[in-house]
């Protein structure tokens, strides 16, 4: 039990020292070593415990979810340390603190502890998004701040309702309560608040610009890891209260609306951000349907190929001097194109890469309608990513790979192959055909639809706020009538 | 009675703040609205934990009298610190944007910053 907490403390300690001492990258690596040792010690036992005294102790538990996210964040930390050399020291300091907060968040089983961790990840993320100080980045960060703060106010009200009724903030105590009006109201507010933090479409319209305009390595960690913390909070709350169907509905909304926007988006990183919103739908479908294993595998797989795509997209923007997808073709180096290409086929679900294996595992345990929804989402993903093909195929010959992208690519391939070997049903002809069929169908859909004059709405601040409040009210009424 | 007034006041402040956030166009007004709403959430939390006749549970308080619940106070202190940090950061960003574009209207700031990204 102390091992896990020492790992978190190590991260916070080294993170704060990073601000003070010039060799910040080295100190951040020390935090990584500290976290890895702690993970190796606590993970085999899945410990649980209480932090603090008597009635007010904060419950925490290391379960499969915590272990999956610890593994993912330690790995992404290593990748970013390999990728980013010679940045200012506050960059490494904020990054270390961000990873430390994520490590503590996934262990927590207390509503208020979750609130503080969520707010801390947001605060560090606001700073990281606006770090370079370009106007668009500052505005994206401010929009992120305003919308998530609204969500967190809703969350705080929810905490108040639950505490007034249950007299406790721990999630195990919440699951033992008979659901009455106050508890329902509280759970509705908590879910709406966590959805605003967790990148669910309509609740979190800050995501396209915040992830799309941030520096690429920051986008990679925000999309790969941090945005899923809201999803983790939703999964924990809905799991304690028994509101899986709400998560499934939110998953379908964010899955399909995200695809719809991604399909028409022209700016490469904003396109990847919309795709993240739709990918979160897969995880919500898994968590809501009770298949935590599938949802976690998908969360980790997405946490591998989406950072690869963001890092490659950042290189592509630098090499071509533009962020419009149609102008990138012909200007990118072979190494960048390989990174983009591997990420694209992985997210589209080409066997036997990580995207295919995770999607296949999620597919196994869904009810029939869920299988159809997942298949439709896969077709949409393949269709929206088809527009990157000219960029990947045509380009220059230059070869300048980066260590971060290389490591990510290796794990995307290796992890997928390992999963396919471990789970024989993934290599059965029927699942291979459905995987390849989705890609082929997506390519056809892309060519059928791309000439149509649809343009999805532009989400400015006021529209985003209105969407958050209206969708929050709808969620609240639904949980009240639950 | 005090508890009911407090909870209603808290929720009212949250609605007032969210209203200002939606309807006002000026960035500073929006941030003020956000701060009023977070203040409302704090009033709500404090009011919910009110117990009539309770005294602070410090050492040596009279036996048998109901003690005030310290947990919500601890939560509220934490929340106030977080809201302070968020407000400070958002005002710093607001200053930076206003200096660059010489306007506080969010629509114009948004359009101008998008334009800068296209270049």
Coordinates of C-alpha atoms in Angstrom, one line a residue:
Chain A
X1 CA 0.0 0.0 0.0
X2 CA 2.7 2.5 0.9
X3 CA 4.6 1.6 -2.4
X4 CA 1.9 3.1 -4.6
X5 CA 1.7 6.3 -2.5
X6 CA 5.4 6.6 -2.4
X7 CA 5.5 6.5 -6.2
X8 CA 2.9 9.3 -6.3
X9 CA 4.9 11.3 -3.7
X10 CA 8.1 10.8 -5.7
X11 CA 6.4 12.2 -8.8
X12 CA 5.2 15.3 -6.9
X13 CA 8.5 15.8 -5.2
X14 CA 10.7 15.6 -8.3
X15 CA 8.1 17.6 -10.2
X16 CA 8.5 20.5 -7.8
X17 CA 12.3 20.3 -7.7
X18 CA 12.3 20.4 -11.5
X19 CA 11.1 24.0 -11.3
X20 CA 14.2 25.0 -9.3
X21 CA 17.1 23.1 -10.8
X22 CA 18.4 23.4 -14.4
X23 CA 18.7 19.6 -15.1
X24 CA 15.0 19.2 -15.2
X25 CA 14.9 16.4 -17.8
X26 CA 17.2 14.2 -15.7
X27 CA 15.0 14.8 -12.6
X28 CA 11.9 14.0 -14.5
X29 CA 13.5 10.7 -15.6
X30 CA 14.3 10.1 -11.9
X31 CA 10.6 10.5 -11.1
X32 CA 9.9 8.0 -13.9
X33 CA 12.3 5.5 -12.3
X34 CA 10.7 6.1 -8.9
X35 CA 7.2 5.5 -10.3
X36 CA 8.2 2.4 -12.2
X37 CA 9.7 0.8 -9.1
X38 CA 6.6 1.7 -7.1
X39 CA 4.4 0.2 -9.9
X40 CA 6.4 -3.1 -9.9
X41 CA 6.0 -3.4 -6.1
X42 CA 2.3 -2.6 -5.7
X43 CA 0.8 -4.0 -8.9
X44 CA 1.0 -7.7 -8.3
X45 CA -1.0 -7.5 -5.1
X46 CA -3.8 -5.1 -6.1
X47 CA -3.7 -3.5 -2.7
X48 CA -6.4 -1.4 -1.1
X49 CA -6.4 0.9 1.9
X50 CA -7.3 4.1 3.6
X51 CA -5.3 7.3 3.8
X52 CA -5.9 9.4 6.9
X53 CA -7.6 8.9 10.3
X54 CA -10.9 7.4 11.5
X55 CA -14.1 8.4 9.8
X56 CA -12.5 10.8 7.4
X57 CA -10.0 8.5 5.9
X58 CA -9.8 8.5 2.1
X59 CA -10.3 5.1 0.5
X60 CA -8.1 4.1 -2.4
X61 CA -7.6 0.9 -4.3
X62 CA -5.2 -0.4 -6.9
X63 CA -7.3 -2.4 -9.4
X64 CA -7.0 -3.4 -13.0
X65 CA -8.0 0.2 -14.1
X66 CA -5.4 1.8 -11.9
X67 CA -2.7 -0.7 -13.2
X68 CA -3.6 -0.1 -16.8
X69 CA -3.4 3.7 -16.5
X70 CA -0.2 3.5 -14.4
X71 CA 1.4 1.4 -17.1
X72 CA 0.2 3.8 -19.9
X73 CA 1.3 7.0 -18.1
X74 CA 4.7 5.7 -17.2
X75 CA 5.3 4.6 -20.8
X76 CA 4.1 7.9 -22.2
X77 CA 6.3 9.8 -19.8
X78 CA 9.3 7.8 -21.1
X79 CA 8.3 8.5 -24.7
X80 CA 8.0 12.2 -24.1
X81 CA 11.4 12.3 -22.3
X82 CA 12.9 10.6 -25.4
X83 CA 11.1 13.0 -27.8
X84 CA 11.6 16.3 -26.1
X85 CA 15.2 17.4 -25.5
X86 CA 16.2 20.9 -24.5
X87 CA 12.8 22.4 -23.6
X88 CA 12.6 25.0 -20.8
X89 CA 12.6 23.4 -17.3
X90 CA 9.1 24.4 -16.4
X91 CA 7.9 22.2 -19.3
X92 CA 9.5 19.1 -17.7
X93 CA 8.3 20.2 -14.2
X94 CA 4.6 20.6 -15.4
X95 CA 4.8 17.3 -17.3
X96 CA 6.1 15.5 -14.2
X97 CA 3.4 17.0 -12.0
X98 CA 0.7 16.1 -14.6
X99 CA 1.8 12.5 -14.7
X100 CA 1.9 12.4 -10.9
X101 CA -1.6 13.7 -10.7
X102 CA -2.8 11.1 -13.1
X103 CA -1.2 8.3 -11.0
X104 CA -2.9 9.5 -7.9
X105 CA -6.3 10.0 -9.6
X106 CA -6.7 6.5 -10.8
X107 CA -6.1 5.1 -7.3
X108 CA -8.7 7.2 -5.6
X109 CA -12.1 6.0 -4.5
X110 CA -13.3 9.2 -2.9
X111 CA -15.5 11.8 -4.7
X112 CA -13.7 14.9 -3.4
X113 CA -10.2 13.4 -3.9
X114 CA -11.3 12.8 -7.5
X115 CA -12.4 16.4 -7.7
X116 CA -9.1 17.8 -6.5
X117 CA -7.1 15.5 -8.9
X118 CA -9.3 16.4 -11.9
X119 CA -8.9 20.1 -11.1
X120 CA -5.1 19.7 -10.8
X121 CA -4.8 17.9 -14.2
X122 CA -6.9 20.7 -15.7
X123 CA -4.8 23.5 -14.2
X124 CA -1.5 21.9 -15.4
X125 CA -3.1 21.3 -18.8
X126 CA -4.2 24.9 -19.1
X127 CA -0.6 26.0 -18.5
X128 CA 0.8 23.4 -20.9
X129 CA -1.6 24.4 -23.7
X130 CA -0.7 28.1 -23.5
X131 CA 3.0 27.5 -22.9
X132 CA 4.2 28.9 -26.2
X133 CA 2.1 31.9 -25.9
X134 CA 0.6 32.2 -29.4
X135 CA -2.8 33.9 -29.3
X136 CA -4.7 30.9 -30.7
X137 CA -3.2 28.7 -28.0
X138 CA -3.9 31.2 -25.2
X139 CA -7.5 31.5 -26.4
X140 CA -7.8 27.7 -26.7
X141 CA -6.5 27.3 -23.2
X142 CA -8.9 30.0 -21.8
X143 CA -11.8 28.3 -23.5
X144 CA -10.7 25.0 -22.0
X145 CA -10.5 26.7 -18.6
X146 CA -13.9 28.3 -18.7
X147 CA -15.8 25.2 -19.9
X148 CA -14.1 22.7 -17.6
X149 CA -14.6 25.1 -14.6
X150 CA -18.3 25.2 -15.4
X151 CA -18.2 21.4 -15.4
X152 CA -16.3 21.3 -12.1
X153 CA -18.9 23.6 -10.5
X154 CA -21.6 21.1 -11.4
X155 CA -19.4 18.4 -10.0
X156 CA -19.0 20.3 -6.7
X157 CA -22.8 20.7 -6.4
X158 CA -23.1 17.0 -7.0
X159 CA -20.6 16.3 -4.2
X160 CA -22.7 18.5 -1.9
X161 CA -25.9 16.6 -2.7
X162 CA -24.2 13.2 -2.2
X163 CA -22.6 14.2 1.1
X164 CA -25.8 15.7 2.5
X165 CA -27.6 12.5 1.9
X166 CA -25.0 9.8 2.4
X167 CA -22.8 11.5 5.0
X168 CA -19.8 10.2 3.2
X169 CA -17.7 10.9 0.1
X170 CA -16.4 7.4 -0.5
X171 CA -17.6 5.6 -3.6
X172 CA -18.1 2.2 -1.8
X173 CA -20.5 4.0 0.6
X174 CA -22.4 5.6 -2.4
X175 CA -23.0 2.1 -4.0
X176 CA -24.6 1.0 -0.7
X177 CA -27.1 3.8 -0.6
X178 CA -30.7 3.3 -1.8
X179 CA -31.2 5.8 -4.7
X180 CA -33.5 8.6 -3.7
X181 CA -34.0 12.1 -5.3
X182 CA -31.0 13.7 -3.6
X183 CA -28.6 10.9 -4.6
X184 CA -30.0 10.9 -8.2
X185 CA -29.6 14.6 -8.5
X186 CA -26.0 14.3 -7.1
X187 CA -25.1 11.5 -9.5
X188 CA -26.5 13.4 -12.5
X189 CA -24.5 16.5 -11.6
X190 CA -21.3 14.5 -11.0
X191 CA -21.6 12.7 -14.4
X192 CA -22.3 16.0 -16.2
X193 CA -19.3 17.6 -14.6
X194 CA -17.0 14.6 -15.3
X195 CA -18.3 14.6 -18.9
X196 CA -17.2 18.2 -19.4
X197 CA -13.7 17.3 -18.2
X198 CA -13.7 14.0 -20.1
X199 CA -14.1 15.2 -23.6
X200 CA -17.7 13.9 -24.3
X201 CA -19.2 15.7 -27.3
X202 CA -21.6 18.6 -26.4
X203 CA -20.1 18.7 -22.9
X204 CA -16.5 19.4 -23.9
X205 CA -16.4 21.5 -27.0
X206 CA -13.1 22.9 -25.7
X207 CA -11.3 19.8 -26.9
X208 CA -10.9 20.4 -30.6
X209 CA -9.0 23.7 -30.2
X210 CA -7.2 22.8 -26.9
X211 CA -5.8 19.6 -28.3
X212 CA -5.6 20.9 -31.9
X213 CA -3.5 24.1 -31.1
X214 CA -1.4 22.9 -28.2
X215 CA 2.3 22.1 -28.8
X216 CA 2.4 18.6 -30.3
X217 CA 3.9 16.7 -27.4
X218 CA 1.4 18.3 -25.1
X219 CA -1.5 17.3 -27.4
X220 CA -0.1 13.8 -27.4
X221 CA -0.3 13.4 -23.6
X222 CA -3.6 15.3 -23.3
X223 CA -5.3 13.2 -25.9
X224 CA -3.6 9.9 -25.0
X225 CA -4.0 10.1 -21.3
X226 CA -5.4 13.2 -19.5
X227 CA -8.8 13.5 -21.2
X228 CA -9.5 9.9 -20.2
X229 CA -9.3 10.9 -16.5
X230 CA -12.8 12.4 -16.9
X231 CA -13.9 9.1 -18.4
X232 CA -12.3 7.2 -15.5
X233 CA -14.3 9.4 -13.0
X234 CA -17.5 8.7 -15.0
X235 CA -16.8 5.0 -15.0
X236 CA -16.1 5.0 -11.2
X237 CA -19.3 7.0 -10.4
X238 CA -21.6 5.2 -12.8
X239 CA -20.1 1.9 -11.6
X240 CA -20.9 2.7 -7.9
X241 CA -24.4 3.9 -8.7
X242 CA -25.3 1.6 -11.5
X243 CA -25.9 4.0 -14.4
X244 CA -24.2 2.1 -17.2
X245 CA -26.9 2.9 -19.7
X246 CA -26.2 6.6 -19.3
X247 CA -22.5 6.0 -20.2
X248 CA -23.6 3.9 -23.3
X249 CA -25.8 6.8 -24.5
X250 CA -23.1 9.4 -24.0
X251 CA -20.7 7.0 -25.8
X252 CA -22.9 6.8 -28.8
X253 CA -23.4 10.6 -28.9
X254 CA -19.7 11.4 -28.7
X255 CA -18.7 8.5 -31.0
X256 CA -21.0 9.5 -33.9
X257 CA -20.8 13.3 -33.6
X258 CA -17.0 13.2 -33.2
X259 CA -16.8 11.2 -36.5
X260 CA -19.2 13.6 -38.2
X261 CA -17.0 16.5 -37.3
X262 CA -13.7 14.7 -37.9
X263 CA -14.8 13.7 -41.4
X264 CA -15.1 17.3 -42.6
X265 CA -12.3 18.8 -40.7
X266 CA -9.4 20.3 -42.7
X267 CA -6.7 21.1 -40.0
X268 CA -4.7 18.0 -39.2
X269 CA -4.4 18.3 -35.4
X270 CA -8.0 19.6 -35.0
X271 CA -9.0 16.6 -37.0
X272 CA -7.1 14.3 -34.7
X273 CA -8.8 16.0 -31.7
X274 CA -12.3 15.4 -33.1
X275 CA -11.2 11.8 -33.7
X276 CA -10.2 11.5 -30.0
X277 CA -13.7 12.6 -29.1
X278 CA -15.2 9.8 -31.1
X279 CA -12.7 7.3 -29.8
X280 CA -13.8 8.1 -26.3
X281 CA -17.1 6.8 -27.3
X282 CA -15.6 3.3 -27.7
X283 CA -14.4 3.4 -24.1
X284 CA -17.7 4.7 -22.8
X285 CA -19.5 1.8 -24.6
X286 CA -17.2 -0.6 -22.9
X287 CA -17.4 0.9 -19.4
X288 CA -21.2 1.4 -19.7
X289 CA -21.8 -2.2 -21.0
X290 CA -19.8 -3.6 -18.1
X291 CA -16.9 -4.8 -20.1
X292 CA -14.1 -3.0 -18.2
X293 CA -11.4 -5.2 -19.7
X294 CA -12.3 -4.3 -23.2
X295 CA -12.7 -0.6 -22.4
X296 CA -9.3 -0.5 -20.6
X297 CA -7.5 -2.3 -23.5
X298 CA -9.0 0.2 -25.9
X299 CA -8.0 3.1 -23.6
X300 CA -4.4 1.9 -23.5
X301 CA -4.3 1.1 -27.3
X302 CA -5.7 4.6 -28.1
X303 CA -3.1 6.0 -25.6
X304 CA -0.4 4.5 -27.9
X305 CA -1.5 5.3 -31.4
X306 CA -3.0 8.7 -30.8
X307 CA 0.2 10.2 -29.3
X308 CA 2.1 8.6 -32.3
X309 CA -0.3 10.4 -34.7
X310 CA 0.0 13.7 -32.8
X311 CA 3.8 13.6 -32.7
X312 CA 3.9 12.8 -36.4
X313 CA 1.4 15.5 -37.2
X314 CA 3.5 18.0 -35.2
X315 CA 6.5 17.1 -37.3
X316 CA 4.4 17.3 -40.5
X317 CA 3.3 20.8 -39.6
X318 CA 6.9 21.9 -39.1
X319 CA 8.1 20.3 -42.3
X320 CA 5.3 21.6 -44.5
X321 CA 4.8 25.0 -42.8
X322 CA 1.0 24.6 -42.8
X323 CA -1.7 22.7 -40.9
X324 CA -4.1 22.2 -43.7
X325 CA -4.2 18.5 -44.6
X326 CA -4.6 19.0 -48.4
X327 CA -1.4 21.2 -48.5
X328 CA 0.7 18.6 -46.6
X329 CA 0.8 16.1 -49.5
X330 CA 4.2 15.9 -51.2
X331 CA 6.1 17.9 -48.6
X332 CA 6.7 15.3 -45.8
X333 CA 9.8 13.2 -45.1
X334 CA 9.6 9.5 -45.2
X335 CA 10.1 9.1 -41.4
X336 CA 7.2 11.4 -40.7
X337 CA 5.0 9.7 -43.3
X338 CA 5.8 6.3 -41.7
X339 CA 4.7 7.6 -38.3
X340 CA 1.5 9.1 -39.7
X341 CA 0.8 5.9 -41.7
X342 CA 1.3 3.5 -38.9
X343 CA -0.9 5.6 -36.6
X344 CA -3.6 5.8 -39.3
X345 CA -3.7 2.1 -40.1
X346 CA -3.6 1.3 -36.3
X347 CA -6.6 3.6 -35.5
X348 CA -8.5 2.3 -38.6
X349 CA -8.1 -1.2 -37.2
X350 CA -5.7 -3.0 -39.6
X351 CA -4.9 -6.5 -38.3
X352 CA -2.7 -7.3 -36.3
X353 CA -2.0 -3.8 -34.9
X354 CA -3.0 -2.6 -31.5
X355 CA -6.1 -0.8 -32.8
X356 CA -7.5 -4.0 -34.3
X357 CA -6.7 -6.2 -31.3
X358 CA -8.3 -3.7 -28.8
X359 CA -11.4 -3.2 -31.0
X360 CA -11.7 -7.0 -31.4
X361 CA -11.6 -7.5 -27.6
X362 CA -14.2 -4.8 -27.1
X363 CA -16.3 -6.4 -29.8
X364 CA -16.5 -9.8 -28.2
X365 CA -18.5 -8.8 -25.1
X366 CA -21.0 -6.3 -26.6
X367 CA -24.7 -7.1 -27.2
X368 CA -25.7 -7.4 -30.9
X369 CA -26.8 -3.7 -31.3
X370 CA -23.5 -2.7 -29.7
X371 CA -21.6 -4.7 -32.2
X372 CA -23.4 -2.9 -35.0
X373 CA -22.7 0.5 -33.4
X374 CA -19.0 -0.4 -33.0
X375 CA -18.8 -1.6 -36.6
X376 CA -20.4 1.7 -37.9
X377 CA -18.0 3.7 -35.8
X378 CA -15.1 1.7 -37.2
X379 CA -16.3 2.4 -40.8
X380 CA -16.6 6.1 -39.9
X381 CA -13.1 6.2 -38.4
X382 CA -11.6 4.5 -41.5
X383 CA -13.5 6.9 -43.7
X384 CA -12.4 10.0 -41.9
X385 CA -8.7 8.9 -41.8
X386 CA -8.8 8.1 -45.6
X387 CA -8.1 11.8 -46.3
X388 CA -4.6 11.4 -44.8
X389 CA -3.7 8.8 -47.5
X390 CA -2.4 11.2 -50.2
X391 CA -0.2 12.8 -47.5
X392 CA 1.2 9.5 -46.5
X393 CA 1.8 8.1 -50.0
X394 CA 3.4 11.1 -51.7
X395 CA 6.3 12.9 -50.2
X396 CA 10.1 13.5 -50.0
X397 CA 12.7 10.9 -49.2
X398 CA 14.3 12.4 -46.1
X399 CA 14.9 10.2 -43.1
X400 CA 15.0 11.8 -39.6
X401 CA 13.1 9.5 -37.2
X402 CA 12.7 10.5 -33.5
X403 CA 13.1 8.1 -30.6
X404 CA 9.7 8.8 -29.2
X405 CA 7.8 8.0 -32.4
X406 CA 10.0 4.9 -32.9
X407 CA 9.2 3.5 -29.5
X408 CA 5.5 4.2 -29.8
X409 CA 5.4 2.6 -33.3
X410 CA 7.2 -0.4 -31.9
X411 CA 4.7 -0.9 -29.1
X412 CA 1.7 -0.3 -31.4
X413 CA 2.9 -3.2 -33.6
X414 CA 4.3 -5.4 -30.9
X415 CA 1.4 -5.0 -28.5
X416 CA -1.1 -5.7 -31.2
X417 CA 0.7 -8.9 -32.3
X418 CA 1.0 -10.1 -28.7
X419 CA -2.7 -9.6 -28.1
X420 CA -3.6 -11.4 -31.3
X421 CA -1.4 -14.4 -30.3
X422 CA -2.8 -14.4 -26.8
X423 CA -6.4 -14.3 -27.9
X424 CA -6.9 -16.8 -30.6
X425 CA -10.4 -15.6 -31.6
X426 CA -8.8 -12.4 -32.9
X427 CA -7.2 -14.4 -35.7
X428 CA -10.4 -16.2 -36.7
X429 CA -11.4 -15.6 -40.3
X430 CA -14.7 -13.9 -39.4
X431 CA -13.1 -11.2 -37.2
X432 CA -10.3 -10.7 -39.7
X433 CA -12.9 -10.2 -42.4
X434 CA -15.0 -7.8 -40.3
X435 CA -11.8 -5.8 -39.5
X436 CA -10.7 -5.5 -43.1
X437 CA -14.3 -5.0 -44.3
X438 CA -14.7 -1.9 -42.0
X439 CA -11.5 -0.4 -43.5
X440 CA -12.6 -1.1 -47.1
X441 CA -16.2 0.2 -46.4
X442 CA -14.7 3.3 -44.8
X443 CA -12.6 4.0 -47.9
X444 CA -15.6 3.7 -50.2
X445 CA -17.7 5.9 -47.9
X446 CA -15.0 8.5 -47.9
X447 CA -15.1 8.7 -51.7
X448 CA -18.9 8.7 -51.8
X449 CA -19.4 11.5 -49.3
X450 CA -16.4 13.8 -49.6
X451 CA -17.9 15.9 -52.4
X452 CA -21.1 16.6 -50.5
X453 CA -21.4 20.2 -49.3
X454 CA -22.0 19.5 -45.6
X455 CA -20.2 21.7 -43.2
X456 CA -20.5 20.9 -39.5
X457 CA -21.1 23.9 -37.1
X458 CA -18.2 25.9 -35.8
X459 CA -18.1 25.7 -31.9
X460 CA -17.4 29.1 -30.6
X461 CA -17.3 29.8 -26.8
X462 CA -21.0 30.8 -26.5
X463 CA -22.3 27.8 -28.5
X464 CA -20.0 25.5 -26.5
X465 CA -21.3 26.9 -23.1
X466 CA -24.9 26.6 -24.3
X467 CA -24.3 23.0 -25.4
X468 CA -22.8 22.2 -22.1
X469 CA -25.7 23.6 -20.0
X470 CA -28.4 22.1 -22.2
X471 CA -26.8 18.7 -22.4
X472 CA -26.1 18.8 -18.7
X473 CA -29.8 19.5 -18.0
X474 CA -30.8 16.6 -20.2
X475 CA -28.4 14.3 -18.4
X476 CA -29.8 15.5 -15.0
X477 CA -33.4 14.8 -16.0
X478 CA -32.5 11.4 -17.3
X479 CA -30.8 10.4 -14.1
X480 CA -33.6 11.8 -12.1
X481 CA -36.1 9.6 -13.9
X482 CA -33.8 6.7 -13.8
Chain B
X1 CA -34.0 27.8 8.4
X2 CA -30.5 29.3 7.9
X3 CA -29.5 26.1 6.0
X4 CA -32.5 26.4 3.6
X5 CA -31.7 30.1 2.9
X6 CA -28.1 29.2 2.3
X7 CA -28.7 26.4 -0.1
X8 CA -31.2 28.4 -2.1
X9 CA -28.8 31.4 -2.1
X10 CA -26.0 29.1 -3.3
X11 CA -27.9 27.6 -6.2
X12 CA -29.2 31.0 -7.1
X13 CA -25.7 32.4 -7.3
X14 CA -24.7 29.5 -9.5
X15 CA -27.5 30.2 -11.9
X16 CA -26.7 34.0 -11.8
X17 CA -23.1 33.3 -12.6
X18 CA -23.9 30.9 -15.5
X19 CA -26.4 33.4 -16.8
X20 CA -23.7 36.1 -16.9
X21 CA -21.3 33.6 -18.5
X22 CA -23.8 32.9 -21.3
X23 CA -25.3 36.4 -21.9
X24 CA -22.4 38.8 -21.4
X25 CA -20.0 39.3 -24.4
X26 CA -17.1 40.9 -22.5
X27 CA -14.4 38.4 -21.4
X28 CA -14.0 40.1 -18.0
X29 CA -17.7 39.8 -17.3
X30 CA -17.6 36.2 -18.3
X31 CA -14.8 35.5 -15.9
X32 CA -16.7 37.4 -13.2
X33 CA -19.7 35.2 -13.9
X34 CA -17.6 32.1 -13.6
X35 CA -16.3 33.3 -10.2
X36 CA -19.8 34.1 -8.9
X37 CA -20.9 30.6 -9.9
X38 CA -18.0 29.0 -8.1
X39 CA -18.8 31.2 -5.1
X40 CA -22.3 29.9 -5.2
X41 CA -21.1 26.3 -5.2
X42 CA -19.1 27.1 -2.1
X43 CA -22.0 28.8 -0.3
X44 CA -24.1 25.7 -1.1
X45 CA -21.6 23.3 0.4
X46 CA -21.2 25.4 3.6
X47 CA -25.0 25.7 4.0
X48 CA -25.6 22.0 3.5
X49 CA -23.4 21.2 6.5
X50 CA -25.1 23.7 8.8
X51 CA -26.3 22.2 12.1
X52 CA -28.4 24.4 14.4
X53 CA -26.6 25.1 17.7
X54 CA -23.4 23.3 16.7
X55 CA -20.1 24.5 18.1
X56 CA -16.6 24.1 16.6
X57 CA -15.1 20.7 17.6
X58 CA -12.0 22.3 19.2
X59 CA -10.4 20.8 22.3
X60 CA -12.3 21.5 25.4
X61 CA -15.7 22.1 23.8
X62 CA -18.7 21.3 26.2
X63 CA -19.6 17.6 26.3
X64 CA -22.9 16.6 24.7
X65 CA -23.4 19.7 22.5
X66 CA -23.6 18.9 18.8
X67 CA -20.3 19.7 17.0
X68 CA -20.0 21.3 13.6
X69 CA -19.1 19.0 10.8
X70 CA -15.4 19.8 9.9
X71 CA -15.3 17.8 6.6
X72 CA -17.3 20.3 4.4
X73 CA -15.2 23.1 5.8
X74 CA -12.0 21.3 4.6
X75 CA -13.6 20.7 1.2
X76 CA -14.6 24.3 0.9
X77 CA -11.1 25.5 1.8
X78 CA -9.6 23.3 -0.9
X79 CA -12.2 24.4 -3.4
X80 CA -11.5 28.1 -2.7
X81 CA -7.8 27.6 -3.3
X82 CA -8.4 25.8 -6.6
X83 CA -10.9 28.5 -7.7
X84 CA -8.3 31.2 -6.8
X85 CA -5.7 29.5 -8.9
X86 CA -8.0 29.1 -11.8
X87 CA -9.2 32.8 -11.6
X88 CA -5.6 34.1 -11.4
X89 CA -4.5 32.1 -14.4
X90 CA -7.6 33.1 -16.5
X91 CA -7.1 36.8 -15.7
X92 CA -3.4 36.5 -16.7
X93 CA -4.6 35.0 -20.1
X94 CA -7.2 37.7 -20.4
X95 CA -4.6 40.4 -19.9
X96 CA -2.4 38.8 -22.6
X97 CA -5.2 38.5 -25.1
X98 CA -6.5 42.1 -24.4
X99 CA -3.0 43.6 -24.9
X100 CA -2.7 41.8 -28.2
X101 CA -6.1 42.5 -29.7
X102 CA -7.2 45.7 -27.9
X103 CA -10.7 44.3 -27.3
X104 CA -12.5 42.3 -24.6
X105 CA -15.3 41.1 -26.7
X106 CA -15.0 37.3 -26.9
X107 CA -16.3 36.9 -30.4
X108 CA -13.7 39.3 -31.8
X109 CA -10.9 37.8 -29.7
X110 CA -11.9 34.3 -31.0
X111 CA -12.0 35.4 -34.6
X112 CA -8.7 37.3 -34.4
X113 CA -6.8 34.4 -32.8
X114 CA -8.1 31.9 -35.3
X115 CA -7.0 34.3 -38.1
X116 CA -3.5 34.4 -36.5
X117 CA -3.4 30.6 -36.6
X118 CA -4.1 30.5 -40.3
X119 CA -1.1 32.6 -41.1

